[in-house]
mmCIF file of N, CA and C in Angstrom:
data_model
loop_
_atom_site.group_PDB
_atom_site.id
_atom_site.type_symbol
_atom_site.label_atom_id
_atom_site.label_comp_id
_atom_site.label_asym_id
_atom_site.label_seq_id
_atom_site.Cartn_x
_atom_site.Cartn_y
_atom_site.Cartn_z
ATOM 1 N N UNK A 34 6.762 -24.090 3.454
ATOM 2 C CA UNK A 34 5.871 -23.115 3.239
ATOM 3 C C UNK A 34 6.484 -22.167 2.199
ATOM 4 N N UNK A 35 5.560 -21.695 1.378
ATOM 5 C CA UNK A 35 5.979 -20.586 0.454
ATOM 6 C C UNK A 35 6.569 -19.436 0.977
ATOM 7 N N UNK A 36 7.599 -18.865 0.477
ATOM 8 C CA UNK A 36 8.125 -17.604 1.108
ATOM 9 C C UNK A 36 7.261 -16.504 0.645
ATOM 10 N N UNK A 37 6.449 -16.539 -0.284
ATOM 11 C CA UNK A 37 5.663 -15.324 -0.605
ATOM 12 C C UNK A 37 4.312 -15.280 -0.037
ATOM 13 N N UNK A 38 4.016 -16.319 0.753
ATOM 14 C CA UNK A 38 2.682 -16.413 1.341
ATOM 15 C C UNK A 38 3.125 -16.508 2.797
ATOM 16 N N UNK A 39 2.477 -15.400 3.652
ATOM 17 C CA UNK A 39 2.871 -15.412 5.222
ATOM 18 C C UNK A 39 1.931 -15.639 5.777
ATOM 19 N N UNK A 40 2.154 -16.212 7.058
ATOM 20 C CA UNK A 40 1.011 -16.545 8.043
ATOM 21 C C UNK A 40 0.474 -15.230 8.694
ATOM 22 N N UNK A 41 -1.011 -15.279 8.754
ATOM 23 C CA UNK A 41 -1.605 -14.121 9.336
ATOM 24 C C UNK A 41 -1.480 -14.234 10.965
ATOM 25 N N UNK A 42 -0.734 -15.261 11.496
ATOM 26 C CA UNK A 42 -0.520 -15.138 12.915
ATOM 27 C C UNK A 42 0.847 -14.773 13.364
ATOM 28 N N UNK A 43 1.778 -14.559 12.271
ATOM 29 C CA UNK A 43 3.195 -14.317 12.642
ATOM 30 C C UNK A 43 3.573 -12.966 12.273
ATOM 31 N N UNK A 44 3.740 -12.022 13.351
ATOM 32 C CA UNK A 44 4.119 -10.753 13.090
ATOM 33 C C UNK A 44 5.182 -10.468 12.100
ATOM 34 N N UNK A 45 6.438 -11.229 12.371
ATOM 35 C CA UNK A 45 7.515 -11.173 11.707
ATOM 36 C C UNK A 45 7.338 -11.386 10.131
ATOM 37 N N UNK A 46 6.638 -12.444 9.940
ATOM 38 C CA UNK A 46 6.093 -12.854 8.521
ATOM 39 C C UNK A 46 5.484 -11.846 7.858
ATOM 40 N N UNK A 47 4.453 -11.020 8.629
ATOM 41 C CA UNK A 47 3.635 -10.006 8.165
ATOM 42 C C UNK A 47 4.478 -8.796 7.945
ATOM 43 N N UNK A 48 5.494 -8.654 8.776
ATOM 44 C CA UNK A 48 6.366 -7.420 8.404
ATOM 45 C C UNK A 48 7.236 -7.634 7.152
ATOM 46 N N UNK A 49 7.655 -9.001 6.918
ATOM 47 C CA UNK A 49 8.384 -9.247 5.801
ATOM 48 C C UNK A 49 7.553 -9.262 4.475
ATOM 49 N N UNK A 50 6.346 -9.528 4.697
ATOM 50 C CA UNK A 50 5.285 -9.394 3.493
ATOM 51 C C UNK A 50 5.083 -7.991 3.102
ATOM 52 N N UNK A 51 5.058 -7.037 4.203
ATOM 53 C CA UNK A 51 4.973 -5.510 4.048
ATOM 54 C C UNK A 51 6.292 -5.033 3.171
ATOM 55 N N UNK A 52 7.279 -5.471 3.604
ATOM 56 C CA UNK A 52 8.576 -5.046 2.912
ATOM 57 C C UNK A 52 8.538 -5.573 1.397
ATOM 58 N N UNK A 53 8.142 -6.681 1.291
ATOM 59 C CA UNK A 53 8.107 -7.292 -0.160
ATOM 60 C C UNK A 53 7.023 -6.288 -0.854
ATOM 61 N N UNK A 54 6.006 -6.057 -0.242
ATOM 62 C CA UNK A 54 4.959 -5.274 -0.894
ATOM 63 C C UNK A 54 5.455 -3.851 -1.284
ATOM 64 N N UNK A 55 6.407 -3.349 -0.355
ATOM 65 C CA UNK A 55 6.986 -2.047 -0.780
ATOM 66 C C UNK A 55 7.981 -2.094 -1.933
ATOM 67 N N UNK A 56 8.623 -3.129 -2.071
ATOM 68 C CA UNK A 56 9.385 -3.449 -3.171
ATOM 69 C C UNK A 56 8.642 -3.585 -4.430
ATOM 70 N N UNK A 57 7.583 -4.348 -4.382
ATOM 71 C CA UNK A 57 6.663 -4.553 -5.529
ATOM 72 C C UNK A 57 6.115 -3.151 -5.825
ATOM 73 N N UNK A 58 5.703 -2.365 -4.940
ATOM 74 C CA UNK A 58 5.178 -1.024 -5.203
ATOM 75 C C UNK A 58 6.260 -0.112 -5.809
ATOM 76 N N UNK A 59 7.448 -0.183 -5.486
ATOM 77 C CA UNK A 59 8.634 0.671 -5.929
ATOM 78 C C UNK A 59 8.903 0.051 -7.558
ATOM 79 N N UNK A 60 8.761 -1.371 -7.718
ATOM 80 C CA UNK A 60 9.032 -1.837 -9.050
ATOM 81 C C UNK A 60 7.922 -1.170 -10.080
ATOM 82 N N UNK A 61 6.593 -1.067 -9.394
ATOM 83 C CA UNK A 61 5.549 -0.660 -10.221
ATOM 84 C C UNK A 61 5.708 0.756 -10.659
ATOM 85 N N UNK A 62 6.306 1.707 -9.615
ATOM 86 C CA UNK A 62 6.535 3.044 -10.010
ATOM 87 C C UNK A 62 7.711 3.144 -10.946
ATOM 88 N N UNK A 63 8.696 2.376 -10.931
ATOM 89 C CA UNK A 63 9.559 2.307 -11.996
ATOM 90 C C UNK A 63 8.962 2.222 -13.315
ATOM 91 N N UNK A 64 8.089 1.136 -13.353
ATOM 92 C CA UNK A 64 7.461 0.787 -14.626
ATOM 93 C C UNK A 64 6.597 1.808 -15.099
ATOM 94 N N UNK A 65 5.731 2.536 -14.169
ATOM 95 C CA UNK A 65 4.964 3.648 -14.517
ATOM 96 C C UNK A 65 5.852 4.862 -15.105
ATOM 97 N N UNK A 66 7.005 5.061 -14.416
ATOM 98 C CA UNK A 66 7.848 6.237 -14.907
ATOM 99 C C UNK A 66 8.415 5.779 -16.186
ATOM 100 N N UNK A 67 8.869 4.681 -16.545
ATOM 101 C CA UNK A 67 9.434 4.351 -17.708
ATOM 102 C C UNK A 67 8.289 4.512 -18.862
ATOM 103 N N UNK A 68 7.233 3.873 -18.604
ATOM 104 C CA UNK A 68 6.299 3.969 -19.634
ATOM 105 C C UNK A 68 5.668 5.463 -19.906
ATOM 106 N N UNK A 69 5.697 6.334 -18.762
ATOM 107 C CA UNK A 69 5.376 7.636 -19.059
ATOM 108 C C UNK A 69 6.235 8.381 -20.038
ATOM 109 N N UNK A 70 7.643 8.051 -19.815
ATOM 110 C CA UNK A 70 8.656 8.736 -20.433
ATOM 111 C C UNK A 70 8.657 8.168 -21.845
ATOM 112 N N UNK A 71 8.184 6.992 -22.201
ATOM 113 C CA UNK A 71 8.196 6.530 -23.419
ATOM 114 C C UNK A 71 6.720 6.747 -24.100
ATOM 115 N N UNK A 72 5.686 7.000 -23.488
ATOM 116 C CA UNK A 72 4.530 7.231 -23.878
ATOM 117 C C UNK A 72 3.776 5.958 -24.173
ATOM 118 N N UNK A 73 4.156 4.893 -23.704
ATOM 119 C CA UNK A 73 3.500 3.438 -23.876
ATOM 120 C C UNK A 73 2.405 3.287 -22.746
ATOM 121 N N UNK A 74 0.966 3.485 -23.222
ATOM 122 C CA UNK A 74 -0.044 3.364 -22.375
ATOM 123 C C UNK A 74 -0.283 2.149 -21.595
ATOM 124 N N UNK A 75 -0.170 0.910 -22.487
ATOM 125 C CA UNK A 75 -0.258 -0.280 -21.956
ATOM 126 C C UNK A 75 0.681 -0.547 -20.907
ATOM 127 N N UNK A 76 1.991 -0.310 -21.181
ATOM 128 C CA UNK A 76 3.063 -0.529 -20.192
ATOM 129 C C UNK A 76 2.661 0.333 -18.873
ATOM 130 N N UNK A 77 2.191 1.633 -19.118
ATOM 131 C CA UNK A 77 1.672 2.270 -17.883
ATOM 132 C C UNK A 77 0.657 1.578 -17.094
ATOM 133 N N UNK A 78 -0.176 0.928 -17.802
ATOM 134 C CA UNK A 78 -1.355 0.347 -17.088
ATOM 135 C C UNK A 78 -0.772 -0.943 -16.316
ATOM 136 N N UNK A 79 0.130 -1.688 -16.925
ATOM 137 C CA UNK A 79 0.844 -2.787 -16.232
ATOM 138 C C UNK A 79 1.649 -2.353 -15.028
ATOM 139 N N UNK A 80 2.306 -1.302 -15.067
ATOM 140 C CA UNK A 80 2.866 -0.651 -14.101
ATOM 141 C C UNK A 80 2.120 -0.270 -12.995
ATOM 142 N N UNK A 81 0.878 0.277 -13.330
ATOM 143 C CA UNK A 81 -0.139 0.662 -12.326
ATOM 144 C C UNK A 81 -0.569 -0.451 -11.665
ATOM 145 N N UNK A 82 -0.826 -1.517 -12.303
ATOM 146 C CA UNK A 82 -1.304 -2.790 -11.687
ATOM 147 C C UNK A 82 -0.215 -3.473 -10.799
ATOM 148 N N UNK A 83 0.874 -3.500 -11.148
ATOM 149 C CA UNK A 83 2.028 -3.917 -10.175
ATOM 150 C C UNK A 83 2.110 -3.016 -8.948
ATOM 151 N N UNK A 84 1.970 -1.700 -9.223
ATOM 152 C CA UNK A 84 2.023 -0.840 -8.082
ATOM 153 C C UNK A 84 0.961 -0.962 -6.963
ATOM 154 N N UNK A 85 -0.229 -1.125 -7.708
ATOM 155 C CA UNK A 85 -1.356 -1.379 -6.761
ATOM 156 C C UNK A 85 -1.367 -2.751 -6.045
ATOM 157 N N UNK A 86 -0.717 -3.760 -6.542
ATOM 158 C CA UNK A 86 -0.636 -4.991 -5.959
ATOM 159 C C UNK A 86 0.425 -4.813 -4.806
ATOM 160 N N UNK A 87 1.424 -3.983 -4.941
ATOM 161 C CA UNK A 87 2.295 -3.832 -3.709
ATOM 162 C C UNK A 87 1.650 -3.090 -2.670
ATOM 163 N N UNK A 88 0.847 -1.871 -3.178
ATOM 164 C CA UNK A 88 0.303 -1.044 -1.984
ATOM 165 C C UNK A 88 -0.924 -1.932 -1.253
ATOM 166 N N UNK A 89 -1.442 -2.613 -2.002
ATOM 167 C CA UNK A 89 -2.609 -3.538 -1.520
ATOM 168 C C UNK A 89 -1.991 -4.367 -0.510
ATOM 169 N N UNK A 90 -0.939 -5.025 -0.726
ATOM 170 C CA UNK A 90 -0.198 -5.988 -0.010
ATOM 171 C C UNK A 90 0.285 -5.244 1.399
ATOM 172 N N UNK A 91 0.901 -4.110 1.375
ATOM 173 C CA UNK A 91 1.199 -3.407 2.362
ATOM 174 C C UNK A 91 0.020 -2.875 3.243
ATOM 175 N N UNK A 92 -1.023 -2.524 2.634
ATOM 176 C CA UNK A 92 -2.300 -2.075 3.452
ATOM 177 C C UNK A 92 -2.903 -3.197 4.225
ATOM 178 N N UNK A 93 -3.059 -4.379 3.577
ATOM 179 C CA UNK A 93 -3.655 -5.452 4.411
ATOM 180 C C UNK A 93 -2.678 -6.071 5.312
ATOM 181 N N UNK A 94 -1.445 -6.070 5.015
ATOM 182 C CA UNK A 94 -0.349 -6.436 6.077
ATOM 183 C C UNK A 94 -0.333 -5.691 7.221
ATOM 184 N N UNK A 95 -0.293 -4.355 6.966
ATOM 185 C CA UNK A 95 -0.230 -3.473 8.085
ATOM 186 C C UNK A 95 -1.542 -3.458 9.086
ATOM 187 N N UNK A 96 -2.697 -3.565 8.273
ATOM 188 C CA UNK A 96 -3.927 -3.614 9.025
ATOM 189 C C UNK A 96 -3.840 -4.896 9.889
ATOM 190 N N UNK A 97 -3.337 -6.039 9.366
ATOM 191 C CA UNK A 97 -3.353 -7.244 10.202
ATOM 192 C C UNK A 97 -2.423 -7.117 11.483
ATOM 193 N N UNK A 98 -1.403 -6.439 11.119
ATOM 194 C CA UNK A 98 -0.379 -6.075 12.194
ATOM 195 C C UNK A 98 -0.958 -5.376 13.297
ATOM 196 N N UNK A 99 -1.768 -4.351 12.961
ATOM 197 C CA UNK A 99 -2.465 -3.415 13.834
ATOM 198 C C UNK A 99 -3.488 -4.260 14.841
ATOM 199 N N UNK A 100 -4.223 -5.181 14.101
ATOM 200 C CA UNK A 100 -5.097 -6.112 14.626
ATOM 201 C C UNK A 100 -4.359 -7.059 15.705
ATOM 202 N N UNK A 101 -3.360 -7.647 15.263
ATOM 203 C CA UNK A 101 -2.596 -8.444 16.059
ATOM 204 C C UNK A 101 -1.983 -7.935 17.352
ATOM 205 N N UNK A 102 -1.358 -6.721 17.170
ATOM 206 C CA UNK A 102 -0.430 -6.040 18.202
ATOM 207 C C UNK A 102 -1.342 -5.100 19.064
ATOM 208 N N UNK A 103 -2.338 -4.751 18.930
ATOM 209 C CA UNK A 103 -3.091 -3.733 19.559
ATOM 210 C C UNK A 103 -3.952 -4.494 20.629
ATOM 211 N N UNK A 104 -4.099 -3.938 21.912
ATOM 212 C CA UNK A 104 -4.663 -4.652 22.943
ATOM 213 C C UNK A 104 -6.342 -4.629 22.606
ATOM 214 N N UNK A 105 -7.058 -5.524 22.945
ATOM 215 C CA UNK A 105 -8.365 -5.571 22.451
ATOM 216 C C UNK A 105 -9.217 -4.221 22.993
ATOM 217 N N UNK A 106 -8.868 -3.731 24.104
ATOM 218 C CA UNK A 106 -9.575 -2.606 24.622
ATOM 219 C C UNK A 106 -9.456 -1.466 23.673
ATOM 220 N N UNK A 107 -8.331 -1.219 23.024
ATOM 221 C CA UNK A 107 -8.080 -0.172 22.160
ATOM 222 C C UNK A 107 -8.122 -0.531 20.528
ATOM 223 N N UNK A 108 -8.410 -1.720 20.349
ATOM 224 C CA UNK A 108 -8.639 -2.200 18.850
ATOM 225 C C UNK A 108 -9.488 -1.249 17.895
ATOM 226 N N UNK A 109 -10.696 -1.062 18.397
ATOM 227 C CA UNK A 109 -11.687 -0.163 17.522
ATOM 228 C C UNK A 109 -11.146 1.125 17.498
ATOM 229 N N UNK A 110 -10.469 1.809 18.402
ATOM 230 C CA UNK A 110 -10.041 3.205 18.288
ATOM 231 C C UNK A 110 -8.764 3.297 17.390
ATOM 232 N N UNK A 111 -7.994 2.181 17.580
ATOM 233 C CA UNK A 111 -6.676 2.196 16.770
ATOM 234 C C UNK A 111 -7.082 2.042 15.246
ATOM 235 N N UNK A 112 -7.993 1.134 14.953
ATOM 236 C CA UNK A 112 -8.308 0.890 13.441
ATOM 237 C C UNK A 112 -9.114 2.120 12.886
ATOM 238 N N UNK A 113 -10.028 2.722 13.851
ATOM 239 C CA UNK A 113 -10.687 4.015 13.334
ATOM 240 C C UNK A 113 -9.690 4.962 13.183
ATOM 241 N N UNK A 114 -8.597 5.213 13.910
ATOM 242 C CA UNK A 114 -7.643 6.290 13.762
ATOM 243 C C UNK A 114 -6.909 5.782 12.333
ATOM 244 N N UNK A 115 -6.587 4.806 12.169
ATOM 245 C CA UNK A 115 -5.956 4.414 10.787
ATOM 246 C C UNK A 115 -6.704 4.466 9.742
ATOM 247 N N UNK A 116 -8.060 4.202 9.715
ATOM 248 C CA UNK A 116 -8.842 4.538 8.756
ATOM 249 C C UNK A 116 -9.034 6.005 8.350
ATOM 250 N N UNK A 117 -9.101 6.874 9.526
ATOM 251 C CA UNK A 117 -9.354 8.270 9.330
ATOM 252 C C UNK A 117 -8.059 8.857 8.779
ATOM 253 N N UNK A 118 -6.975 8.289 9.271
ATOM 254 C CA UNK A 118 -5.645 8.816 8.674
ATOM 255 C C UNK A 118 -5.679 8.570 7.144
ATOM 256 N N UNK A 119 -5.935 7.351 6.726
ATOM 257 C CA UNK A 119 -6.062 6.984 5.173
ATOM 258 C C UNK A 119 -6.843 7.986 4.416
ATOM 259 N N UNK A 120 -8.162 8.228 5.048
ATOM 260 C CA UNK A 120 -8.994 9.036 4.332
ATOM 261 C C UNK A 120 -8.623 10.517 4.182
ATOM 262 N N UNK A 121 -7.953 10.938 5.129
ATOM 263 C CA UNK A 121 -7.381 12.411 5.269
ATOM 264 C C UNK A 121 -6.233 12.496 4.289
ATOM 265 N N UNK A 122 -5.357 11.375 4.260
ATOM 266 C CA UNK A 122 -4.252 11.487 3.335
ATOM 267 C C UNK A 122 -4.718 11.496 1.932
ATOM 268 N N UNK A 123 -5.792 10.556 1.585
ATOM 269 C CA UNK A 123 -6.456 10.540 0.301
ATOM 270 C C UNK A 123 -6.883 11.794 -0.254
ATOM 271 N N UNK A 124 -7.750 12.518 0.637
ATOM 272 C CA UNK A 124 -8.072 13.757 0.515
ATOM 273 C C UNK A 124 -7.013 14.873 0.125
ATOM 274 N N UNK A 125 -6.048 14.944 0.976
ATOM 275 C CA UNK A 125 -4.914 15.667 0.848
ATOM 276 C C UNK A 125 -4.232 15.523 -0.527
ATOM 277 N N UNK A 126 -4.045 14.225 -0.805
ATOM 278 C CA UNK A 126 -3.325 13.998 -1.918
ATOM 279 C C UNK A 126 -4.167 14.287 -3.254
ATOM 280 N N UNK A 127 -5.527 14.083 -3.201
ATOM 281 C CA UNK A 127 -6.226 14.728 -4.412
ATOM 282 C C UNK A 127 -6.303 16.220 -4.375
ATOM 283 N N UNK A 128 -6.438 16.824 -3.283
ATOM 284 C CA UNK A 128 -6.277 18.258 -3.229
ATOM 285 C C UNK A 128 -5.022 18.797 -3.863
ATOM 286 N N UNK A 129 -3.922 18.225 -3.445
ATOM 287 C CA UNK A 129 -2.581 18.720 -3.927
ATOM 288 C C UNK A 129 -2.323 18.546 -5.440
ATOM 289 N N UNK A 130 -3.015 17.204 -5.828
ATOM 290 C CA UNK A 130 -2.892 16.989 -7.272
ATOM 291 C C UNK A 130 -3.632 17.933 -8.030
ATOM 292 N N UNK A 131 -4.954 18.228 -7.578
ATOM 293 C CA UNK A 131 -5.668 19.195 -8.265
ATOM 294 C C UNK A 131 -5.147 20.657 -8.330
ATOM 295 N N UNK A 132 -4.557 21.068 -7.248
ATOM 296 C CA UNK A 132 -3.778 22.427 -7.246
ATOM 297 C C UNK A 132 -2.738 22.445 -8.326
ATOM 298 N N UNK A 133 -2.150 21.365 -8.241
ATOM 299 C CA UNK A 133 -0.922 21.170 -9.219
ATOM 300 C C UNK A 133 -1.356 21.325 -10.700
ATOM 301 N N UNK A 134 -2.327 20.535 -10.989
ATOM 302 C CA UNK A 134 -2.975 20.432 -12.358
ATOM 303 C C UNK A 134 -3.612 21.768 -12.774
ATOM 304 N N UNK A 135 -4.197 22.510 -11.837
ATOM 305 C CA UNK A 135 -4.799 23.819 -12.191
ATOM 306 C C UNK A 135 -3.872 24.887 -12.407
ATOM 307 N N UNK A 136 -2.509 24.629 -11.993
ATOM 308 C CA UNK A 136 -1.599 25.782 -12.242
ATOM 309 C C UNK A 136 -1.324 26.163 -13.791
#
């Protein structure tokens, strides 16, 4: 089995995949920061691509973990709460970013 491909039926493998995703996301943020400090737009785009690969991996892995570890009677509520939390955090992030840019 490839160490970078986890089974969707093994919680420990999904947790490891999420940890790898966080590492990839951090690497992408480092690339974005370096590109921004040097003013290189193409490197900025590559760093953003790497960062979103990591965040997508974490999002999919964590959602699969929620589906696996939640009892079926609570599954819809749990996933709805997770989706609501994501939406609220995205709105909050956009609001704070807008406030910072408007200063």
